[in-house]
């Protein structure tokens, strides 16, 4: 379940097509809302489709949201979180470079990302622009050493690596 309508679903749809893993079936859904609402919505869909899902993941950004509330809810309802701080574009940036300096999403991250993908448009993400950097992004994320689901406490940080590793 993606907390945004375009960027995250496009990325994961591209990953799914580019790195086909016959052991994994991915069902992508989008719920543009605050992280807690996304988590509750995902849990509700899972609960209404008994025994359909082995795991449920929500991909959310910190942006201006209270992500700590979503973390508590996710634990309670048994939903996994892939949090990006400040935003999903940080995960995309890691496909090209390591970055440890605190960032704001649209001024800092987007500017740095456009150095590598000049035509970057969050409403029209092309996975091909990122395909060759997936493994590097996972390694760069792991190198940050943050505990999964504490990314909202660290800028920059992302837990998307954990979901990507599951998909791969």
PDB file of C-alpha atoms in Angstrom:
ATOM      1  CA  UNK A   1       0.000   0.000   0.000  1.00  0.00           C
ATOM      2  CA  UNK A   2       1.577   3.225  -1.132  1.00  0.00           C
ATOM      3  CA  UNK A   3       0.821   6.492   0.615  1.00  0.00           C
ATOM      4  CA  UNK A   4       1.125   8.367  -2.657  1.00  0.00           C
ATOM      5  CA  UNK A   5      -0.711   8.026  -5.918  1.00  0.00           C
ATOM      6  CA  UNK A   6       2.025   8.046  -8.566  1.00  0.00           C
ATOM      7  CA  UNK A   7       5.712   7.843  -7.645  1.00  0.00           C
ATOM      8  CA  UNK A   8       5.826   4.845  -5.319  1.00  0.00           C
ATOM      9  CA  UNK A   9       3.370   2.678  -7.290  1.00  0.00           C
ATOM     10  CA  UNK A  10       5.273   3.394 -10.520  1.00  0.00           C
ATOM     11  CA  UNK A  11       8.562   2.431  -8.866  1.00  0.00           C
ATOM     12  CA  UNK A  12       7.272  -0.850  -7.463  1.00  0.00           C
ATOM     13  CA  UNK A  13       5.422  -1.743 -10.661  1.00  0.00           C
ATOM     14  CA  UNK A  14       8.685  -1.218 -12.541  1.00  0.00           C
ATOM     15  CA  UNK A  15      10.661  -3.235  -9.999  1.00  0.00           C
ATOM     16  CA  UNK A  16       8.122  -6.034 -10.224  1.00  0.00           C
ATOM     17  CA  UNK A  17       8.428  -6.152 -14.027  1.00  0.00           C
ATOM     18  CA  UNK A  18      12.205  -5.711 -14.196  1.00  0.00           C
ATOM     19  CA  UNK A  19      13.139  -8.159 -11.457  1.00  0.00           C
ATOM     20  CA  UNK A  20      10.582 -10.902 -11.832  1.00  0.00           C
ATOM     21  CA  UNK A  21      10.701 -13.230  -8.867  1.00  0.00           C
ATOM     22  CA  UNK A  22       8.378 -16.224  -9.377  1.00  0.00           C
ATOM     23  CA  UNK A  23       8.263 -16.804  -5.608  1.00  0.00           C
ATOM     24  CA  UNK A  24       6.719 -13.371  -4.981  1.00  0.00           C
ATOM     25  CA  UNK A  25       3.358 -12.021  -6.036  1.00  0.00           C
ATOM     26  CA  UNK A  26       2.905  -8.302  -5.484  1.00  0.00           C
ATOM     27  CA  UNK A  27      -0.448  -6.560  -5.345  1.00  0.00           C
ATOM     28  CA  UNK A  28       0.019  -2.798  -5.456  1.00  0.00           C
ATOM     29  CA  UNK A  29      -2.525  -0.383  -4.064  1.00  0.00           C
ATOM     30  CA  UNK A  30      -2.386   3.349  -3.456  1.00  0.00           C
ATOM     31  CA  UNK A  31      -4.061   5.292  -0.665  1.00  0.00           C
ATOM     32  CA  UNK A  32      -2.951   8.920  -0.808  1.00  0.00           C
ATOM     33  CA  UNK A  33      -3.357   9.868   2.836  1.00  0.00           C
ATOM     34  CA  UNK A  34      -1.451  10.354   6.061  1.00  0.00           C
ATOM     35  CA  UNK A  35       0.643   7.319   7.165  1.00  0.00           C
ATOM     36  CA  UNK A  36      -1.696   6.213   9.966  1.00  0.00           C
ATOM     37  CA  UNK A  37      -4.672   6.175   7.593  1.00  0.00           C
ATOM     38  CA  UNK A  38      -2.616   4.232   5.036  1.00  0.00           C
ATOM     39  CA  UNK A  39      -1.708   1.605   7.652  1.00  0.00           C
ATOM     40  CA  UNK A  40      -5.285   1.242   8.894  1.00  0.00           C
ATOM     41  CA  UNK A  41      -6.579   0.996   5.316  1.00  0.00           C
ATOM     42  CA  UNK A  42      -4.038  -1.701   4.430  1.00  0.00           C
ATOM     43  CA  UNK A  43      -4.894  -3.712   7.542  1.00  0.00           C
ATOM     44  CA  UNK A  44      -8.582  -3.468   6.705  1.00  0.00           C
ATOM     45  CA  UNK A  45      -8.042  -4.735   3.161  1.00  0.00           C
ATOM     46  CA  UNK A  46      -5.960  -7.614   4.490  1.00  0.00           C
ATOM     47  CA  UNK A  47      -8.536  -8.508   7.126  1.00  0.00           C
ATOM     48  CA  UNK A  48     -11.342  -8.488   4.545  1.00  0.00           C
ATOM     49  CA  UNK A  49      -9.380 -10.855   2.279  1.00  0.00           C
ATOM     50  CA  UNK A  50      -8.673 -13.601   4.791  1.00  0.00           C
ATOM     51  CA  UNK A  51      -5.505 -15.604   4.132  1.00  0.00           C
ATOM     52  CA  UNK A  52      -4.788 -13.802   0.851  1.00  0.00           C
ATOM     53  CA  UNK A  53      -1.598 -12.027   1.949  1.00  0.00           C
ATOM     54  CA  UNK A  54       1.537 -13.396   3.594  1.00  0.00           C
ATOM     55  CA  UNK A  55       2.756  -9.870   4.337  1.00  0.00           C
ATOM     56  CA  UNK A  56       1.345  -6.383   4.090  1.00  0.00           C
ATOM     57  CA  UNK A  57       3.668  -3.420   3.605  1.00  0.00           C
ATOM     58  CA  UNK A  58       2.951   0.296   3.620  1.00  0.00           C
ATOM     59  CA  UNK A  59       5.320   2.702   1.896  1.00  0.00           C
ATOM     60  CA  UNK A  60       5.035   6.131   3.521  1.00  0.00           C
ATOM     61  CA  UNK A  61       6.902   9.425   3.714  1.00  0.00           C
ATOM     62  CA  UNK A  62       7.582  11.552   6.749  1.00  0.00           C
ATOM     63  CA  UNK A  63       6.795  14.838   4.985  1.00  0.00           C
ATOM     64  CA  UNK A  64       4.820  16.781   7.604  1.00  0.00           C
ATOM     65  CA  UNK A  65       3.045  13.732   9.073  1.00  0.00           C
ATOM     66  CA  UNK A  66       3.012  12.189  12.545  1.00  0.00           C
ATOM     67  CA  UNK A  67       4.695   8.956  11.528  1.00  0.00           C
ATOM     68  CA  UNK A  68       5.212   7.836  15.144  1.00  0.00           C
ATOM     69  CA  UNK A  69       1.450   7.263  15.363  1.00  0.00           C
ATOM     70  CA  UNK A  70       1.564   5.099  12.221  1.00  0.00           C
ATOM     71  CA  UNK A  71       4.460   3.062  13.673  1.00  0.00           C
ATOM     72  CA  UNK A  72       2.387   2.259  16.775  1.00  0.00           C
ATOM     73  CA  UNK A  73      -0.663   1.388  14.681  1.00  0.00           C
ATOM     74  CA  UNK A  74       1.411  -0.775  12.316  1.00  0.00           C
ATOM     75  CA  UNK A  75       2.789  -2.813  15.224  1.00  0.00           C
ATOM     76  CA  UNK A  76      -0.682  -3.258  16.677  1.00  0.00           C
ATOM     77  CA  UNK A  77      -2.292  -4.386  13.388  1.00  0.00           C
ATOM     78  CA  UNK A  78       0.736  -6.359  12.135  1.00  0.00           C
ATOM     79  CA  UNK A  79       1.556  -4.283   9.052  1.00  0.00           C
ATOM     80  CA  UNK A  80       5.132  -3.667   7.910  1.00  0.00           C
ATOM     81  CA  UNK A  81       6.327  -0.121   7.243  1.00  0.00           C
ATOM     82  CA  UNK A  82       8.833   1.182   4.717  1.00  0.00           C
ATOM     83  CA  UNK A  83       9.305   4.789   5.852  1.00  0.00           C
ATOM     84  CA  UNK A  84      11.271   7.396   3.925  1.00  0.00           C
ATOM     85  CA  UNK A  85      12.508  10.556   5.583  1.00  0.00           C
ATOM     86  CA  UNK A  86      12.032  13.147   4.302  1.00  0.00           C
ATOM     87  CA  UNK A  87      10.359  11.520   1.264  1.00  0.00           C
ATOM     88  CA  UNK A  88      10.441   8.603  -1.179  1.00  0.00           C
ATOM     89  CA  UNK A  89      12.682  10.621  -3.488  1.00  0.00           C
ATOM     90  CA  UNK A  90      15.480  10.049  -0.959  1.00  0.00           C
ATOM     91  CA  UNK A  91      15.224   6.324  -1.774  1.00  0.00           C
ATOM     92  CA  UNK A  92      15.464   7.210  -5.465  1.00  0.00           C
ATOM     93  CA  UNK A  93      18.519   9.405  -4.840  1.00  0.00           C
ATOM     94  CA  UNK A  94      20.303   6.456  -3.196  1.00  0.00           C
ATOM     95  CA  UNK A  95      20.236   4.681  -6.556  1.00  0.00           C
ATOM     96  CA  UNK A  96      22.905   7.167  -7.672  1.00  0.00           C
ATOM     97  CA  UNK A  97      24.767   8.471  -4.637  1.00  0.00           C
ATOM     98  CA  UNK A  98      25.269   8.086  -0.927  1.00  0.00           C
ATOM     99  CA  UNK A  99      23.776  10.963   1.004  1.00  0.00           C
ATOM    100  CA  UNK A 100      23.904  11.497   4.749  1.00  0.00           C
ATOM    101  CA  UNK A 101      23.267  15.245   5.069  1.00  0.00           C
ATOM    102  CA  UNK A 102      19.842  16.277   6.416  1.00  0.00           C
ATOM    103  CA  UNK A 103      17.456  17.083   3.577  1.00  0.00           C
ATOM    104  CA  UNK A 104      14.165  18.716   2.809  1.00  0.00           C
ATOM    105  CA  UNK A 105      12.184  16.851   0.229  1.00  0.00           C
ATOM    106  CA  UNK A 106      11.365  19.020  -2.678  1.00  0.00           C
ATOM    107  CA  UNK A 107      14.127  21.570  -2.525  1.00  0.00           C
ATOM    108  CA  UNK A 108      17.098  19.387  -1.537  1.00  0.00           C
ATOM    109  CA  UNK A 109      16.263  15.862  -2.632  1.00  0.00           C
ATOM    110  CA  UNK A 110      14.578  16.751  -5.919  1.00  0.00           C
ATOM    111  CA  UNK A 111      17.433  19.100  -6.863  1.00  0.00           C
ATOM    112  CA  UNK A 112      20.039  16.388  -6.184  1.00  0.00           C
ATOM    113  CA  UNK A 113      17.961  13.735  -7.932  1.00  0.00           C
ATOM    114  CA  UNK A 114      17.687  15.897 -11.063  1.00  0.00           C
ATOM    115  CA  UNK A 115      21.492  15.850 -11.365  1.00  0.00           C
ATOM    116  CA  UNK A 116      21.117  12.159 -12.209  1.00  0.00           C
ATOM    117  CA  UNK A 117      17.663  12.136 -13.820  1.00  0.00           C
ATOM    118  CA  UNK A 118      17.260  15.605 -15.351  1.00  0.00           C
ATOM    119  CA  UNK A 119      13.724  14.922 -16.538  1.00  0.00           C
ATOM    120  CA  UNK A 120      12.558  13.600 -13.133  1.00  0.00           C
ATOM    121  CA  UNK A 121       8.837  14.150 -12.674  1.00  0.00           C
ATOM    122  CA  UNK A 122       7.168  12.622  -9.628  1.00  0.00           C
ATOM    123  CA  UNK A 123       3.950  12.141 -11.604  1.00  0.00           C
ATOM    124  CA  UNK A 124       5.680  10.168 -14.382  1.00  0.00           C
ATOM    125  CA  UNK A 125       8.455   8.044 -12.846  1.00  0.00           C
ATOM    126  CA  UNK A 126      10.259   5.760 -15.290  1.00  0.00           C
ATOM    127  CA  UNK A 127      11.708   2.753 -13.470  1.00  0.00           C
ATOM    128  CA  UNK A 128      14.305   2.302 -16.227  1.00  0.00           C
ATOM    129  CA  UNK A 129      16.040   5.428 -14.858  1.00  0.00           C
ATOM    130  CA  UNK A 130      16.642   3.573 -11.553  1.00  0.00           C
ATOM    131  CA  UNK A 131      16.893  -0.090 -12.551  1.00  0.00           C
ATOM    132  CA  UNK A 132      20.684  -0.321 -12.576  1.00  0.00           C
ATOM    133  CA  UNK A 133      20.977   1.277  -9.133  1.00  0.00           C
ATOM    134  CA  UNK A 134      18.577  -0.874  -7.103  1.00  0.00           C
ATOM    135  CA  UNK A 135      21.268  -3.002  -5.463  1.00  0.00           C
ATOM    136  CA  UNK A 136      23.399   0.060  -4.723  1.00  0.00           C
ATOM    137  CA  UNK A 137      20.414   1.801  -3.113  1.00  0.00           C
ATOM    138  CA  UNK A 138      19.843  -1.201  -0.853  1.00  0.00           C
ATOM    139  CA  UNK A 139      23.508  -1.211   0.183  1.00  0.00           C
ATOM    140  CA  UNK A 140      23.571   2.549   0.761  1.00  0.00           C
ATOM    141  CA  UNK A 141      20.442   2.286   2.904  1.00  0.00           C
ATOM    142  CA  UNK A 142      21.863  -0.552   4.961  1.00  0.00           C
ATOM    143  CA  UNK A 143      25.059   1.426   5.454  1.00  0.00           C
ATOM    144  CA  UNK A 144      23.093   4.068   7.361  1.00  0.00           C
ATOM    145  CA  UNK A 145      22.550   1.538  10.176  1.00  0.00           C
ATOM    146  CA  UNK A 146      19.099   2.681  11.304  1.00  0.00           C
ATOM    147  CA  UNK A 147      16.688   0.236  12.869  1.00  0.00           C
ATOM    148  CA  UNK A 148      13.719  -0.456  10.611  1.00  0.00           C
ATOM    149  CA  UNK A 149      10.661   1.709  11.449  1.00  0.00           C
ATOM    150  CA  UNK A 150      12.772   4.370  13.171  1.00  0.00           C
ATOM    151  CA  UNK A 151      13.469   6.234   9.931  1.00  0.00           C
ATOM    152  CA  UNK A 152      11.108   9.027  10.965  1.00  0.00           C
ATOM    153  CA  UNK A 153      13.611   9.847  13.733  1.00  0.00           C
ATOM    154  CA  UNK A 154      16.563  10.224  11.335  1.00  0.00           C
ATOM    155  CA  UNK A 155      16.964  12.605   8.405  1.00  0.00           C
ATOM    156  CA  UNK A 156      17.767  11.272   5.906  1.00  0.00           C
ATOM    157  CA  UNK A 157      16.734   7.636   6.216  1.00  0.00           C
ATOM    158  CA  UNK A 158      14.667   5.052   4.393  1.00  0.00           C
ATOM    159  CA  UNK A 159      13.347   1.597   5.143  1.00  0.00           C
ATOM    160  CA  UNK A 160      12.342   0.917   1.540  1.00  0.00           C
ATOM    161  CA  UNK A 161      15.398  -1.345   1.258  1.00  0.00           C
ATOM    162  CA  UNK A 162      13.665  -3.974   3.440  1.00  0.00           C
ATOM    163  CA  UNK A 163      10.660  -4.225   1.128  1.00  0.00           C
ATOM    164  CA  UNK A 164      12.846  -4.207  -1.977  1.00  0.00           C
ATOM    165  CA  UNK A 165      14.923  -7.087  -0.551  1.00  0.00           C
ATOM    166  CA  UNK A 166      11.709  -9.054   0.039  1.00  0.00           C
ATOM    167  CA  UNK A 167      10.620  -8.447  -3.559  1.00  0.00           C
ATOM    168  CA  UNK A 168      14.004  -9.483  -4.936  1.00  0.00           C
TER     169      UNK A 168
END
